[in-house]
Amino acid sequence: MTPAALIRLQAPACGQPAHPSPATWQHGRVTAATHSSLFPQVPDSADAVLEGLDPEQREVATALHGPVCVLAGAGTGKTRAITHRIAYGVRAGILQPSSVLAVTFTNRAAGEMRGRLRQLGAVGVQARTFHSAALRQLQYFWPKAIGGSMPRLVDRKVQLVADAAAACRIRLDRGELRDVTSEIEWSKVTQTVPGDYAPAAAKAGRETPRDPAEIAQIYSVYEDLKRERGVIDFEDVLLLTVAVLQDRPDVAEQVRAQYQHFVVDEYQDVSPLQQRLLELWLGDRENLCVVGDASQTIYSFTGATPDYLLDFRTRHPGATVVKLVRDYRSTPQVVHLANGLLAQARGRAADHRLELVSQRAPGPEPVFTEYTDEPAEAEGAAHRIRELIDSGVPASEIAVLFRTNSQSESYEQALADAGVPYQLRGAERFFDRPEVRKAIAALRAAARFGGNDHLLDDAVDLPSQVRAVLSGEGWTPEPPAGSGAVRERWESLAALVNLAQDFAAVRHQAGLPDLVVELDERAGAQHAPTVQGVTLASLHAAKGLEWDVVFLVGVAEGMMPITYAKTDEQIEEERRLLYVGVTRARERLHLSWALSRSPGGRPSRRPSRFLDGLRPGSTGTGARGAAGGTGGVERGFPAARTGPAGTESPRRRLRTPARCRVCGRTLTDAGEMKLMRCEDCPSDMDEGLYERLREWRAEQARRSGQPAFCVFTDKTLMAIAESSPEDEYELARIPGVGRRKLGRYGADVLAICAGREPAGEQERD
């Protein structure tokens, strides 16, 4: 089949690199924010950790005490910023690794964070999912807080829900069983008990798979069955941890003594239950850094809400807010389309949208293609993918993204017919696959006893050794024909072979034992190697990933937005889901839709309303200017804490990194930290201002009958004379000017810096 409109791809010129990578962010096209070499060298100092960060990322990295809120658009290097923040604090000696807890939402994201921290030399930092961190705490404190053995974590919740439905004499088909299970999960993360489910679901506008009263009944019996069988589920881990921390202050204090600093990634996805757990971890402290983007909120059906991100400044008036809008991932053409999608959005999340600014060289325009039917659309995508691979684009750098998993089958068949390798995203984790576990065991055995293995007799280097070992496990130089389980096993083994080649290219003297250590570390971090195949994934499963080429398929009304999206909030979430899909593309983006489902069908479908004004020939609001603002930093004044009877209690000065304002080096000497510069760096001090401050200080010391240094030290006066602060905030940032001295002397010092007489002098006149 041929598409109704065929638009040819613009291939890169011969010899043009796929990823231009100038050395510094100032050139506007740095890719280091989202790409790093496979095995980078560990930075040799704290300052080296900051190299290559853009100004906003550097603000994040050096803001080591909370509250800090990072609003990070797609592709702006948020993971880079927060991992460098942690690593810089650890390497500068300001953060103890064991006192930091970084939490996110998937094992993959947590594994990536641990891997990056290890590469930056920040070993010992805990990076976990909410559930993993809670489970560890619950297991440790259960004997002390509750007693006895902790209940078993249920393996298959769906089976337990099926048993509960059967006990209620309610028949559920497979789809209803899955959906009722999701409703129970939603209820628990929103802290809704069975008796409150029906009104809560109605208030939230949820499309319930069965009568709400029936679901509430199944939910209630489900909880009873768990108690009878002595098991708990995934959500109970959070609920029970919250209960223990609320009911046992001694346990809560022990946890808070362990963890002093918290970092939360993807904060737009927290549920009320996760937010409550975070609050209990924090106690009355504010050493919290959150990172998120309300425009990427796509999991509200699970209980996630961006409200905690959007209300962060309200809950923490003293928060520093950093906006990251430099997009290092996508070309200006892709970014323009992404901004255009959000420019048409409505609602609270849209009011806080970020307008991205691409830092990459221009690329081809997005391709919009209309097909007669769905099979033609799948065949057309497979044909173009085949052309891309033949032109040199790696299959692993291409993705086909769709709204529902049911759309996958036709693309699997079309790619197989075109001889294109593929992998399904969301399947079993790489290091959990039986063939991968067996292959690593074989490599470990060869590393120990390789001298007795005749397979290695002719292997002269690490890659050839790995190929020799894995040939005994089913790897062959050429992939097997067709698709299915045999092909998937081969792809897994081929990924290990490719990893060995990359590893040897960086570590020339490495042997099998070194590779086995690397594989063990990657398995622990769930840092899987790249599988050489086109990725097929739902838009939800694609969150957090990126490819050179992305095919967004089925972008038609009824699928995008999905048919059951009825309310304004649901429609806007569908728009955000498409935005997530668009921003997965680095260079080339293809969007397509079919006019009918099957060949010969009535062509009644139309392109998604989200493309109105954006695709050629359509009308609509288009890519009008986004109102979300630009990148930058907003600082808040620390809110005063109150003690008994409303009196202000002293606020402990937070230890923050001091950096030379001339050369940028991290300062450790107390005198240099006062001046905020190295002793041997040139001074720009206003000598006249310094003398006026000295005279004023002498008069203050005479009046109070105390030594002059008790007012301000010489170094503090020099720092004031060098920076000449214009307001209380700038003055308060100078080391040696605390809250008490700011209140007592601040007005006089600022008057002198402004060239006026201090108030005390005016009163005497």
PDB file of N, CA and C in Angstrom, residues 22 37 165 211 245 310:
ATOM      1  N   PRO A  22      29.719  20.267  20.234  1.00  0.00           N
ATOM      2  CA  PRO A  22      30.711  21.249  20.612  1.00  0.00           C
ATOM      3  C   PRO A  22      31.072  21.103  22.077  1.00  0.00           C
ATOM      4  N   SER A  37      29.618   9.269  27.320  1.00  0.00           N
ATOM      5  CA  SER A  37      30.314   8.103  26.795  1.00  0.00           C
ATOM      6  C   SER A  37      29.970   6.896  27.642  1.00  0.00           C
ATOM      7  N   ALA A 165     -13.383 -11.501  43.734  1.00  0.00           N
ATOM      8  CA  ALA A 165     -14.574 -11.372  42.899  1.00  0.00           C
ATOM      9  C   ALA A 165     -15.410 -12.650  42.942  1.00  0.00           C
ATOM     10  N   ASP A 211     -19.967  -1.578  38.149  1.00  0.00           N
ATOM     11  CA  ASP A 211     -20.692  -0.719  39.083  1.00  0.00           C
ATOM     12  C   ASP A 211     -19.801  -0.412  40.293  1.00  0.00           C
ATOM     13  N   LEU A 245       5.845   5.032  60.677  1.00  0.00           N
ATOM     14  CA  LEU A 245       6.501   6.321  60.923  1.00  0.00           C
ATOM     15  C   LEU A 245       5.584   7.282  61.674  1.00  0.00           C
ATOM     16  N   LEU A 310       3.337  21.903  41.554  1.00  0.00           N
ATOM     17  CA  LEU A 310       2.865  23.249  41.280  1.00  0.00           C
ATOM     18  C   LEU A 310       2.691  24.066  42.553  1.00  0.00           C
TER      19      LEU A 310
END
